[in-house]
PDB file of C-alpha atoms in Angstrom:
ATOM      1  CA  MET R  25     -20.024   5.940  90.234  1.00 87.00           C
ATOM      2  CA  LYS R  26     -16.999   5.477  87.971  1.00 97.00           C
ATOM      3  CA  THR R  27     -14.097   7.710  89.014  1.00 98.00           C
ATOM      4  CA  ALA R  28     -10.797   8.516  87.310  1.00 98.00           C
ATOM      5  CA  VAL R  29      -7.783   9.925  89.127  1.00 98.00           C
ATOM      6  CA  ILE R  30      -5.786  11.596  86.348  1.00 98.00           C
ATOM      7  CA  PHE R  31      -2.539  13.419  87.038  1.00 97.00           C
ATOM      8  CA  GLU R  32       0.787  14.661  85.773  1.00 97.00           C
ATOM      9  CA  SER R  33       3.940  14.771  87.874  1.00 95.00           C
ATOM     10  CA  LEU R  34       7.475  15.860  87.094  1.00 91.00           C
ATOM     11  CA  THR R  35       9.242  15.315  90.421  1.00 92.00           C
ATOM     12  CA  GLY R  36       7.028  12.585  91.886  1.00 95.00           C
ATOM     13  CA  ASN R  37       5.260  14.827  94.414  1.00 96.00           C
ATOM     14  CA  THR R  38       1.930  14.999  92.592  1.00 96.00           C
ATOM     15  CA  GLU R  39       2.244  11.312  91.711  1.00 97.00           C
ATOM     16  CA  ALA R  40       2.575  10.452  95.414  1.00 98.00           C
ATOM     17  CA  MET R  41      -0.553  12.513  96.061  1.00 98.00           C
ATOM     18  CA  ALA R  42      -2.386  10.776  93.199  1.00 98.00           C
ATOM     19  CA  GLN R  43      -1.463   7.328  94.494  1.00 98.00           C
ATOM     20  CA  ALA R  44      -2.729   8.152  98.007  1.00 98.00           C
ATOM     21  CA  ILE R  45      -5.934   9.737  96.648  1.00 98.00           C
ATOM     22  CA  TYR R  46      -6.479   6.644  94.509  1.00 98.00           C
ATOM     23  CA  GLU R  47      -5.966   4.381  97.536  1.00 98.00           C
ATOM     24  CA  GLY R  48      -8.476   6.382  99.591  1.00 97.00           C
ATOM     25  CA  ALA R  49     -10.998   6.292  96.760  1.00 98.00           C
ATOM     26  CA  VAL R  50     -10.552   2.534  96.262  1.00 98.00           C
ATOM     27  CA  GLU R  51     -10.976   1.864 100.008  1.00 97.00           C
ATOM     28  CA  THR R  52     -14.332   3.646  99.821  1.00 95.00           C
ATOM     29  CA  ALA R  53     -15.686   2.839  96.355  1.00 94.00           C
ATOM     30  CA  GLY R  54     -13.896  -0.395  95.447  1.00 92.00           C
ATOM     31  CA  LYS R  55     -11.202  -1.194  92.898  1.00 93.00           C
ATOM     32  CA  ASP R  56     -13.692  -1.720  90.056  1.00 95.00           C
ATOM     33  CA  SER R  57     -14.990   1.844  90.434  1.00 96.00           C
ATOM     34  CA  VAL R  58     -11.712   3.802  90.396  1.00 98.00           C
ATOM     35  CA  THR R  59      -9.004   4.175  87.742  1.00 97.00           C
ATOM     36  CA  LEU R  60      -5.563   5.802  88.062  1.00 98.00           C
ATOM     37  CA  SER R  61      -3.912   7.283  84.982  1.00 98.00           C
ATOM     38  CA  LYS R  62      -1.279   9.777  83.922  1.00 97.00           C
ATOM     39  CA  ALA R  63      -2.646  12.569  81.744  1.00 97.00           C
ATOM     40  CA  GLY R  64      -0.556  11.440  78.771  1.00 94.00           C
ATOM     41  CA  ASP R  65      -2.050   7.942  78.937  1.00 97.00           C
ATOM     42  CA  ILE R  66      -5.728   8.877  78.538  1.00 97.00           C
ATOM     43  CA  THR R  67      -7.605  10.999  76.031  1.00 97.00           C
ATOM     44  CA  ALA R  68      -9.998  13.761  77.002  1.00 97.00           C
ATOM     45  CA  ASP R  69     -12.801  11.820  75.276  1.00 97.00           C
ATOM     46  CA  ASP R  70     -12.103   8.727  77.390  1.00 97.00           C
ATOM     47  CA  ALA R  71     -11.773  10.811  80.565  1.00 98.00           C
ATOM     48  CA  SER R  72     -15.127  12.489  79.911  1.00 96.00           C
ATOM     49  CA  LYS R  73     -16.875   9.096  80.156  1.00 96.00           C
ATOM     50  CA  PHE R  74     -16.218   8.899  83.925  1.00 97.00           C
ATOM     51  CA  ASP R  75     -18.821  10.146  86.408  1.00 96.00           C
ATOM     52  CA  MET R  76     -16.180  11.885  88.503  1.00 97.00           C
ATOM     53  CA  LEU R  77     -12.755  13.204  87.654  1.00 98.00           C
ATOM     54  CA  ILE R  78     -10.092  13.752  90.295  1.00 98.00           C
ATOM     55  CA  LEU R  79      -7.466  15.787  88.460  1.00 98.00           C
ATOM     56  CA  GLY R  80      -3.930  16.534  89.634  1.00 97.00           C
ATOM     57  CA  SER R  81      -1.216  18.824  88.336  1.00 96.00           C
ATOM     58  CA  PRO R  82       1.803  20.480  89.874  1.00 95.00           C
ATOM     59  CA  ALA R  83       2.133  24.258  89.754  1.00 93.00           C
ATOM     60  CA  MET R  84       4.712  25.327  87.192  1.00 92.00           C
ATOM     61  CA  GLY R  85       6.427  28.574  86.258  1.00 85.00           C
ATOM     62  CA  SER R  86       4.332  31.538  87.290  1.00 81.00           C
ATOM     63  CA  GLU R  87       1.722  29.294  88.954  1.00 88.00           C
ATOM     64  CA  VAL R  88       0.195  27.546  85.950  1.00 91.00           C
ATOM     65  CA  LEU R  89      -0.711  23.916  85.232  1.00 93.00           C
ATOM     66  CA  GLU R  90       2.066  21.621  83.993  1.00 91.00           C
ATOM     67  CA  GLU R  91       2.420  22.829  80.415  1.00 91.00           C
ATOM     68  CA  GLU R  92       3.743  19.952  78.291  1.00 93.00           C
ATOM     69  CA  THR R  93       1.217  17.215  79.054  1.00 95.00           C
ATOM     70  CA  PHE R  94      -1.426  18.308  81.521  1.00 96.00           C
ATOM     71  CA  GLU R  95      -2.429  21.696  80.086  1.00 95.00           C
ATOM     72  CA  PRO R  96      -3.075  20.276  76.579  1.00 97.00           C
ATOM     73  CA  PHE R  97      -5.013  17.355  78.112  1.00 97.00           C
ATOM     74  CA  PHE R  98      -7.070  19.688  80.308  1.00 97.00           C
ATOM     75  CA  SER R  99      -7.713  22.125  77.436  1.00 97.00           C
ATOM     76  CA  ASP R 100      -9.176  19.228  75.427  1.00 97.00           C
ATOM     77  CA  LEU R 101     -11.229  18.092  78.424  1.00 98.00           C
ATOM     78  CA  GLU R 102     -12.465  21.534  79.475  1.00 97.00           C
ATOM     79  CA  GLY R 103     -15.344  21.661  76.997  1.00 96.00           C
ATOM     80  CA  LYS R 104     -16.593  18.275  78.237  1.00 97.00           C
ATOM     81  CA  LEU R 105     -16.905  19.209  81.942  1.00 97.00           C
ATOM     82  CA  SER R 106     -20.441  20.584  82.029  1.00 96.00           C
ATOM     83  CA  GLY R 107     -22.313  18.864  84.861  1.00 95.00           C
ATOM     84  CA  LYS R 108     -19.300  16.632  85.639  1.00 96.00           C
ATOM     85  CA  LYS R 109     -18.123  16.155  89.238  1.00 96.00           C
ATOM     86  CA  VAL R 110     -14.512  17.331  89.486  1.00 97.00           C
ATOM     87  CA  ALA R 111     -12.005  17.342  92.349  1.00 97.00           C
ATOM     88  CA  LEU R 112      -8.630  19.078  91.952  1.00 97.00           C
ATOM     89  CA  PHE R 113      -5.263  18.486  93.617  1.00 97.00           C
ATOM     90  CA  GLY R 114      -1.608  19.254  93.140  1.00 95.00           C
ATOM     91  CA  SER R 115       1.755  20.122  94.593  1.00 94.00           C
ATOM     92  CA  TYR R 116       3.710  23.343  94.522  1.00 92.00           C
ATOM     93  CA  ASP R 117       6.978  24.810  95.748  1.00 89.00           C
ATOM     94  CA  TRP R 118       6.387  28.559  95.640  1.00 84.00           C
ATOM     95  CA  GLY R 119       3.532  31.031  95.424  1.00 82.00           C
ATOM     96  CA  ASP R 120       0.243  30.953  97.285  1.00 86.00           C
ATOM     97  CA  GLY R 121      -1.863  28.491  95.309  1.00 86.00           C
ATOM     98  CA  GLN R 122      -3.056  30.889  92.618  1.00 90.00           C
ATOM     99  CA  TRP R 123      -2.778  28.130  90.005  1.00 91.00           C
ATOM    100  CA  MET R 124      -5.383  26.119  91.914  1.00 93.00           C
ATOM    101  CA  ARG R 125      -7.787  29.069  92.160  1.00 92.00           C
ATOM    102  CA  ASP R 126      -7.375  29.779  88.434  1.00 94.00           C
ATOM    103  CA  TRP R 127      -7.879  26.103  87.598  1.00 95.00           C
ATOM    104  CA  GLU R 128     -10.997  25.922  89.743  1.00 95.00           C
ATOM    105  CA  ASP R 129     -12.353  29.045  87.994  1.00 95.00           C
ATOM    106  CA  ARG R 130     -11.793  27.370  84.614  1.00 96.00           C
ATOM    107  CA  CYS R 131     -13.651  24.265  85.783  1.00 96.00           C
ATOM    108  CA  ARG R 132     -16.583  26.294  87.101  1.00 96.00           C
ATOM    109  CA  ALA R 133     -16.727  28.336  83.879  1.00 97.00           C
ATOM    110  CA  ALA R 134     -16.927  25.021  81.966  1.00 97.00           C
ATOM    111  CA  GLY R 135     -19.903  23.977  84.112  1.00 97.00           C
ATOM    112  CA  ALA R 136     -18.151  21.445  86.349  1.00 97.00           C
ATOM    113  CA  VAL R 137     -19.454  20.672  89.831  1.00 95.00           C
ATOM    114  CA  ILE R 138     -16.396  21.245  92.047  1.00 94.00           C
ATOM    115  CA  PHE R 139     -15.693  19.067  95.072  1.00 93.00           C
ATOM    116  CA  LYS R 140     -14.208  21.249  97.835  1.00 76.00           C
ATOM    117  CA  ASN R 141     -13.144  24.801  97.162  1.00 69.00           C
ATOM    118  CA  GLU R 142      -9.535  25.248  96.098  1.00 69.00           C
ATOM    119  CA  GLY R 143      -8.953  21.521  95.900  1.00 89.00           C
ATOM    120  CA  LEU R 144      -6.086  19.928  97.797  1.00 96.00           C
ATOM    121  CA  ILE R 145      -2.633  21.471  97.558  1.00 94.00           C
ATOM    122  CA  LEU R 146       0.517  20.310  99.314  1.00 95.00           C
ATOM    123  CA  ARG R 147       3.955  21.863  99.314  1.00 93.00           C
ATOM    124  CA  ASN R 148       6.665  19.643  97.803  1.00 93.00           C
ATOM    125  CA  THR R 149       6.841  15.966  98.828  1.00 94.00           C
ATOM    126  CA  PRO R 150       3.859  14.860 100.923  1.00 95.00           C
ATOM    127  CA  ASP R 151       4.798  13.780 104.455  1.00 96.00           C
ATOM    128  CA  ASP R 152       2.803  11.185 106.411  1.00 97.00           C
ATOM    129  CA  ASP R 153       0.166  13.785 107.341  1.00 97.00           C
ATOM    130  CA  GLY R 154      -0.063  14.870 103.702  1.00 96.00           C
ATOM    131  CA  ILE R 155      -0.515  11.271 102.531  1.00 97.00           C
ATOM    132  CA  ALA R 156      -3.277  10.783 105.119  1.00 98.00           C
ATOM    133  CA  GLU R 157      -4.919  14.008 103.906  1.00 97.00           C
ATOM    134  CA  CYS R 158      -4.760  12.720 100.319  1.00 97.00           C
ATOM    135  CA  LYS R 159      -6.358   9.385 101.255  1.00 97.00           C
ATOM    136  CA  LYS R 160      -9.139  11.226 103.065  1.00 97.00           C
ATOM    137  CA  PHE R 161      -9.610  13.537 100.060  1.00 96.00           C
ATOM    138  CA  GLY R 162      -9.997  10.520  97.733  1.00 97.00           C
ATOM    139  CA  ALA R 163     -12.429   8.786 100.073  1.00 96.00           C
ATOM    140  CA  GLU R 164     -14.568  11.900 100.515  1.00 95.00           C
ATOM    141  CA  ALA R 165     -14.535  12.743  96.817  1.00 95.00           C
ATOM    142  CA  VAL R 166     -16.038   9.407  95.780  1.00 95.00           C
ATOM    143  CA  LYS R 167     -18.749   9.784  98.448  1.00 91.00           C
ATOM    144  CA  SER R 168     -19.810  13.218  97.166  1.00 84.00           C
TER     145      SER R 168
END
């Protein structure tokens, strides 16, 4: 199963999560099966060719996806998610995770098969426990 970990990060928090998720996925599925990319470095058409997408965005503003790069990327990808395995993750600093619930609803409405309800969210910079949780998330996602 070919998997892409695709993310956007402004402060480095979601990037740290993405790197740990990627490492966990690679440990389980192998380096040839997993790709890591920033949202601005891959097109929605190319992303849709993967069997599984592990998508990461920080919460911004009033709990929405990162607006400059990730939201346009995801909007282009949304119509290509039917039947696709999708796992979601991201970091936040305020709120209660509403952006993740809204994002998951969008994925389900597009026909995606969601791995874990509400994805993986961590507050601010991941600590050692958070990094371990991310690695486990990546490993479990590629096994699903």
